[in-house]
JSON list of C-alpha atoms in Angstrom, two decimals:
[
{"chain": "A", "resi": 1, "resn": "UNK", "atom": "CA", "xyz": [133.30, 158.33, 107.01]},
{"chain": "A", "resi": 2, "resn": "UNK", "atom": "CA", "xyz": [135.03, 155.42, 105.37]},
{"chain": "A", "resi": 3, "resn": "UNK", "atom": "CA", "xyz": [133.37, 152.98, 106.53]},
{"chain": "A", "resi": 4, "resn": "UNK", "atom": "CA", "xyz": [129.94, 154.33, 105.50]},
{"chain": "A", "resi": 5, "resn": "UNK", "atom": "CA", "xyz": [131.29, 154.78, 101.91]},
{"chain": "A", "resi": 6, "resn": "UNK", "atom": "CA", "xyz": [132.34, 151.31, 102.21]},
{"chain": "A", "resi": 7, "resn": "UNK", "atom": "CA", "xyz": [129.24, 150.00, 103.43]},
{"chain": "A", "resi": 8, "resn": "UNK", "atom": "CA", "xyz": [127.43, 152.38, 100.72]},
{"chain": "A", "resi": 9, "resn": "UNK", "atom": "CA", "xyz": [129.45, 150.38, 97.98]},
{"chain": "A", "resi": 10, "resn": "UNK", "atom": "CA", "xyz": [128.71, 146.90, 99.32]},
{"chain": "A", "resi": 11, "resn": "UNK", "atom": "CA", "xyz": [125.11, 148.23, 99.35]},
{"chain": "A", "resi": 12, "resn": "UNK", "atom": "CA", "xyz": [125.23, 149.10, 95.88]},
{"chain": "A", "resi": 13, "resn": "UNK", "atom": "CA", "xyz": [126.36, 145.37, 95.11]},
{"chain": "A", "resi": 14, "resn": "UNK", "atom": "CA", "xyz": [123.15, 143.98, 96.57]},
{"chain": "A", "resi": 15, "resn": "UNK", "atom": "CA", "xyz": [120.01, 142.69, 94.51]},
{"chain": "A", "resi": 16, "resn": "UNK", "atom": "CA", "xyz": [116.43, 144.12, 95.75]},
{"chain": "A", "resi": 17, "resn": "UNK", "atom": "CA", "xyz": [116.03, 141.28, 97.51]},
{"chain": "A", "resi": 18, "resn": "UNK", "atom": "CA", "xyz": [118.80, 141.15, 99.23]},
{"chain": "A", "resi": 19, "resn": "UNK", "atom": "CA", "xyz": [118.48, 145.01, 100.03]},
{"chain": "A", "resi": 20, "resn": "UNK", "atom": "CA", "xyz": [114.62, 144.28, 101.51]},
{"chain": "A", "resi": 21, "resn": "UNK", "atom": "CA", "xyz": [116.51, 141.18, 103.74]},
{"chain": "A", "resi": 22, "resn": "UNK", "atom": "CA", "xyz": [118.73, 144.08, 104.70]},
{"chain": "A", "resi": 23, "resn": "UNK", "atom": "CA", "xyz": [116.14, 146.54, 105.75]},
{"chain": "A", "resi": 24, "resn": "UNK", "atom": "CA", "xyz": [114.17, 143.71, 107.90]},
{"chain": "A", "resi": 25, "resn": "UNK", "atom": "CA", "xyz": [116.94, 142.83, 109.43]},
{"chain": "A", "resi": 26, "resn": "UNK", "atom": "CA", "xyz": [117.71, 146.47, 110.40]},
{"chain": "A", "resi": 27, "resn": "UNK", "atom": "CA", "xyz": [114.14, 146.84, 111.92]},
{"chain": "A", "resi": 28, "resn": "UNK", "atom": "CA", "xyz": [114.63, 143.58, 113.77]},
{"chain": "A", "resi": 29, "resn": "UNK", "atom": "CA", "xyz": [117.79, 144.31, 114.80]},
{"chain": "A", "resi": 30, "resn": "UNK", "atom": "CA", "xyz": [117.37, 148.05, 116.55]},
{"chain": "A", "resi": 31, "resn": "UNK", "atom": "CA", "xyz": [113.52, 147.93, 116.75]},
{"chain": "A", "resi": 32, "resn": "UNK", "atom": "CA", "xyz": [112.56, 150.52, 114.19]},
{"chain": "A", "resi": 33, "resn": "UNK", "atom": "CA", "xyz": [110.95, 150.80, 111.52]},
{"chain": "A", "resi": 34, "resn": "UNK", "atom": "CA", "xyz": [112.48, 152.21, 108.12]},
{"chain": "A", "resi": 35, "resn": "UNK", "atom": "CA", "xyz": [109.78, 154.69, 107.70]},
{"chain": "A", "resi": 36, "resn": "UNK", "atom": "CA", "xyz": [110.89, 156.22, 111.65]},
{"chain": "A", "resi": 37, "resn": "UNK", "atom": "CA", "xyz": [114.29, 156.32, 110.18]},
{"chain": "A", "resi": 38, "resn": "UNK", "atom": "CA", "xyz": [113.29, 158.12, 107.48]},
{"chain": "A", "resi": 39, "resn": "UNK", "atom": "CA", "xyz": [111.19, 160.83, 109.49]},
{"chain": "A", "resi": 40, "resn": "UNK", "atom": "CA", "xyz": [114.13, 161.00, 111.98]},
{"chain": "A", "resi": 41, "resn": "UNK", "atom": "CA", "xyz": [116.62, 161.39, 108.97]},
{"chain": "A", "resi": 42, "resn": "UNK", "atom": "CA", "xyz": [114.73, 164.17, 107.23]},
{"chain": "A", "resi": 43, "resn": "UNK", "atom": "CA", "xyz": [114.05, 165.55, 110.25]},
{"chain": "A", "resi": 44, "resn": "UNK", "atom": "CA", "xyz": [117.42, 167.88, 110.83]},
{"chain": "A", "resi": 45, "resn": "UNK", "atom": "CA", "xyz": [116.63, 169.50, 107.30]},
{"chain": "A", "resi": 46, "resn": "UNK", "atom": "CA", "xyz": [113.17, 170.70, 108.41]},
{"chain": "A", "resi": 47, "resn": "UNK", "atom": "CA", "xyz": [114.40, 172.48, 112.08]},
{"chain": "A", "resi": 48, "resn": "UNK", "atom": "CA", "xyz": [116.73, 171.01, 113.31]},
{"chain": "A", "resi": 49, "resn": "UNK", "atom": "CA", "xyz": [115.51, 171.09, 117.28]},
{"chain": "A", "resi": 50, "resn": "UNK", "atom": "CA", "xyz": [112.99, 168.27, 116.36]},
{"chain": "A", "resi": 51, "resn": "UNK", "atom": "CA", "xyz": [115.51, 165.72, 115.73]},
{"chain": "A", "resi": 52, "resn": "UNK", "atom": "CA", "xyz": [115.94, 164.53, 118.98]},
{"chain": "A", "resi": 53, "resn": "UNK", "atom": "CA", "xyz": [112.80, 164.14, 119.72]},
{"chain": "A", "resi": 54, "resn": "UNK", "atom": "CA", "xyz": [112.10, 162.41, 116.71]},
{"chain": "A", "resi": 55, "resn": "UNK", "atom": "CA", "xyz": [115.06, 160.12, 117.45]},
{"chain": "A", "resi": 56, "resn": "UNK", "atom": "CA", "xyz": [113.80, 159.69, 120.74]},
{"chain": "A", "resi": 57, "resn": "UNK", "atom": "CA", "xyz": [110.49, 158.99, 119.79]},
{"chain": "A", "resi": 58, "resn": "UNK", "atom": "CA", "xyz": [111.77, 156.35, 117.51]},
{"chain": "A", "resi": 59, "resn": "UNK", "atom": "CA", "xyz": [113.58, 154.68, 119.98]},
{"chain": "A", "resi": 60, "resn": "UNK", "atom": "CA", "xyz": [111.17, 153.64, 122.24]},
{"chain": "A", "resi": 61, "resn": "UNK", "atom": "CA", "xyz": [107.18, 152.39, 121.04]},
{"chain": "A", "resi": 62, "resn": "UNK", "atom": "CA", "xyz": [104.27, 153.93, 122.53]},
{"chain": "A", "resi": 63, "resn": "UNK", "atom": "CA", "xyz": [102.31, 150.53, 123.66]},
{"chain": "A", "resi": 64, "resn": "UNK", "atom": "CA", "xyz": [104.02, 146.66, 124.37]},
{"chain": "A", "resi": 65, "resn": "UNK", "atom": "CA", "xyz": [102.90, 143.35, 124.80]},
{"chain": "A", "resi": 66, "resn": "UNK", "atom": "CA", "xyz": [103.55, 141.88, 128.59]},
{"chain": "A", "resi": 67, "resn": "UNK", "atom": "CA", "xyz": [104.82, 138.71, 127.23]},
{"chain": "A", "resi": 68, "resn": "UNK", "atom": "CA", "xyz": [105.21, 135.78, 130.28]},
{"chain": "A", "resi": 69, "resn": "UNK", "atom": "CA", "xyz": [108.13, 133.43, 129.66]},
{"chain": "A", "resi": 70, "resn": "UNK", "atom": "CA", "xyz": [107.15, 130.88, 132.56]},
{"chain": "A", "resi": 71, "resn": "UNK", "atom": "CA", "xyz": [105.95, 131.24, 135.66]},
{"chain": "A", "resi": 72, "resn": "UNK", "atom": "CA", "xyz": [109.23, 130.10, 137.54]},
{"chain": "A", "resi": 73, "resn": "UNK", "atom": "CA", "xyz": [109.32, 127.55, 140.80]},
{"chain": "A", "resi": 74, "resn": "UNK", "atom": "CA", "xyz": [106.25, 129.23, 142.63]},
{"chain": "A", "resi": 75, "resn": "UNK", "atom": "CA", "xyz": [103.39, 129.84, 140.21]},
{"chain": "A", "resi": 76, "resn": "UNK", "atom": "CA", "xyz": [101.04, 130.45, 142.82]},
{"chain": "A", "resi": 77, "resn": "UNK", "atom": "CA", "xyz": [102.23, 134.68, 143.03]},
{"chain": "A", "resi": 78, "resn": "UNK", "atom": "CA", "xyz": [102.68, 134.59, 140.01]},
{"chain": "A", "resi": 79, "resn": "UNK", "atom": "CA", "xyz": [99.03, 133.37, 139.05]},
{"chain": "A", "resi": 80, "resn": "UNK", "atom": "CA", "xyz": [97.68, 136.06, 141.48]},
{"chain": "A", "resi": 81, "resn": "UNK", "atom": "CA", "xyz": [99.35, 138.90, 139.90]},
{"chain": "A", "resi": 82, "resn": "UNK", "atom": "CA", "xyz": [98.32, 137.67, 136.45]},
{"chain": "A", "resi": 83, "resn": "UNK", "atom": "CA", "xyz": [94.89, 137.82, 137.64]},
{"chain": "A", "resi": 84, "resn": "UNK", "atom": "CA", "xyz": [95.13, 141.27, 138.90]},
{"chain": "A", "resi": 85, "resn": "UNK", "atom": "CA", "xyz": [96.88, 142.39, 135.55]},
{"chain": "A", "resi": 86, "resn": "UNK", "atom": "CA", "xyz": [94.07, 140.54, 133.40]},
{"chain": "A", "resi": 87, "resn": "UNK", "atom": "CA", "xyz": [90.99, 141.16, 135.80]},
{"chain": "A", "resi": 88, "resn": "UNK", "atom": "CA", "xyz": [90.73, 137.22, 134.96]},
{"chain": "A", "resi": 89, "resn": "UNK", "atom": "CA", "xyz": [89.33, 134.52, 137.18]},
{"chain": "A", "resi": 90, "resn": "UNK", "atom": "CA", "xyz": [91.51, 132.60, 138.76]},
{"chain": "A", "resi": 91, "resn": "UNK", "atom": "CA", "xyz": [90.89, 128.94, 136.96]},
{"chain": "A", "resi": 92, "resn": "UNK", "atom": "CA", "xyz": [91.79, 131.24, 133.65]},
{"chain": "A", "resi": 93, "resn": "UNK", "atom": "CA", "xyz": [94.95, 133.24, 135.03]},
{"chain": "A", "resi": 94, "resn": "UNK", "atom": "CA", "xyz": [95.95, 129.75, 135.96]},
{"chain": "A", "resi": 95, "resn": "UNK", "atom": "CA", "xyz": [95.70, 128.46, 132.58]},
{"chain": "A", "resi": 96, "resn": "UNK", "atom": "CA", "xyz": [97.05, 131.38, 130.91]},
{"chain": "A", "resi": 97, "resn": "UNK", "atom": "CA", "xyz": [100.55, 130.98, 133.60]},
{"chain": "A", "resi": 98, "resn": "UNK", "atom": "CA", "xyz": [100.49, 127.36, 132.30]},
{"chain": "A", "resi": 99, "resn": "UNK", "atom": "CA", "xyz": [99.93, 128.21, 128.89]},
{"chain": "A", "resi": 100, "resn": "UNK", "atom": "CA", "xyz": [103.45, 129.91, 129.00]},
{"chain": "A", "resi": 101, "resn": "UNK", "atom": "CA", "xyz": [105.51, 131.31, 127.05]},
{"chain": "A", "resi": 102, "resn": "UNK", "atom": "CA", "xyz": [101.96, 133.67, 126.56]},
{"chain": "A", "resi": 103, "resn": "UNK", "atom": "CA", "xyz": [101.08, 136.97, 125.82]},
{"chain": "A", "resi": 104, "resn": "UNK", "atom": "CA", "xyz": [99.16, 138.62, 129.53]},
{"chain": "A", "resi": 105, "resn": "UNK", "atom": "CA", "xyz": [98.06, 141.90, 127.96]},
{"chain": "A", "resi": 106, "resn": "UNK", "atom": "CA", "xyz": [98.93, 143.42, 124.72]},
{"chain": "A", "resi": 107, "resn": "UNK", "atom": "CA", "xyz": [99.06, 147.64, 124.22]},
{"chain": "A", "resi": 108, "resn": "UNK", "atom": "CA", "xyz": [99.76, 148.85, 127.05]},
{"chain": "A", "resi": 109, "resn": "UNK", "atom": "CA", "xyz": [101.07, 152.07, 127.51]},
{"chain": "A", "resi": 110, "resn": "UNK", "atom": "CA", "xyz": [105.49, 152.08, 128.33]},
{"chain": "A", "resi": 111, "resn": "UNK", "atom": "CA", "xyz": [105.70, 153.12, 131.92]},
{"chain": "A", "resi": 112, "resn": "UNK", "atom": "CA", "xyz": [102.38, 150.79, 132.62]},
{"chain": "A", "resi": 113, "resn": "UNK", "atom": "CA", "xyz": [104.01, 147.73, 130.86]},
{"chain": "A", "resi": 114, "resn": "UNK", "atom": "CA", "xyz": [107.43, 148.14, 132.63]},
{"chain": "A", "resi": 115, "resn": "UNK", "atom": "CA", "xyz": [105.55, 148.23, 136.29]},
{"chain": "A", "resi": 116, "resn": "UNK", "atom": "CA", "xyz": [103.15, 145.49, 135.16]},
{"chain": "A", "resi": 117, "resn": "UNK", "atom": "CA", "xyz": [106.53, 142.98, 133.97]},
{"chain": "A", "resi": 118, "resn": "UNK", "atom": "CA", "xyz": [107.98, 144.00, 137.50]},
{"chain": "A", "resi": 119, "resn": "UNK", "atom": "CA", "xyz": [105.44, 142.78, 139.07]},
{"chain": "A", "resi": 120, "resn": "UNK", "atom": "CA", "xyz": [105.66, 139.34, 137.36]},
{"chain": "A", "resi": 121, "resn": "UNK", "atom": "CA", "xyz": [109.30, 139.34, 138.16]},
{"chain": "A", "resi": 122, "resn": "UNK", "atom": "CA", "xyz": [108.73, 140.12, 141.74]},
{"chain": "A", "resi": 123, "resn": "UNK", "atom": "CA", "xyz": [106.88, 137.43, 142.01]},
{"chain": "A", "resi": 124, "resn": "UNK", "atom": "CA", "xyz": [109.14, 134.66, 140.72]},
{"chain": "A", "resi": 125, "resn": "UNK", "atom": "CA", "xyz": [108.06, 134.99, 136.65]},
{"chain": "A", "resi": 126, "resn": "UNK", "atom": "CA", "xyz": [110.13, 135.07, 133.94]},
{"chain": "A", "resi": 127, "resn": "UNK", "atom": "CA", "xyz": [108.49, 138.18, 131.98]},
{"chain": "A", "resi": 128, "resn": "UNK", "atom": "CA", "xyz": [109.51, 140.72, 129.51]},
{"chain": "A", "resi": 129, "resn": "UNK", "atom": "CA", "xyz": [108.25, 143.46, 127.08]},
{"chain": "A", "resi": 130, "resn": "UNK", "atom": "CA", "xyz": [107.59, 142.34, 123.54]}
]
């Protein structure tokens, strides 16, 4: 508990500015938003039970972006599963793999996104969830 009051006070010392460079920084750093914090926070005062969940729900975002890094030594596989995952033609997935670092599909549903950045892996990609 010390070291929260001593954060607390350093807090306290901050301008507004500095306090909304803070908060940003927060967000950025653990992926969450101060307004899930917030809910989560306030959340053990209303029942209790739903905390976790909240928490839980706070943790992880509903939809991601497939984001492709490059497309690695063999871009051939890795053009081909692009196309599946787009429902491009081919002449466009293979822009889009040499267009990298490139967004493939944006909000798409957790478990759908980490199977679909597998995929690019598996085939020789460098890919990951943004």
């Amino acid at each position: 508990m010390a070291k929260i009051d001593t954060l607390i006070e350093d807090i306290k010392k901050l301008t507004l500015v500095e306090v909304s460079e803070l908060v940003k920084a927060l967000e950025k750093e653990f992926g969450v938003s101060a307004a899930a914090v917030a809910a989560v926070a306030a959340a053990p005062a209303a029942g209790g039970a739903a905390a976790p969940a909240a928490a839980e729900a706070a943790a992880e975002k509903a939809n991601y972006t497939i984001m492709l890094k490059s497309a690695g030594a063999n871009k051939i596989p890795v053009i081909k599963v692009v196309k599946d995952i787009t429902g491009l033609g081919i002449s466009e997935a293979k822009a889009l793999v040499d267009a990298a670092p490139k967004a493939v599909k944006e909000n798409v549903p957790s478990e759908e996104a980490k199977g679909l950045v597998a995929k690019l892996k598996e085939a020789g990609a460098d890919a990951e969830l943004a």
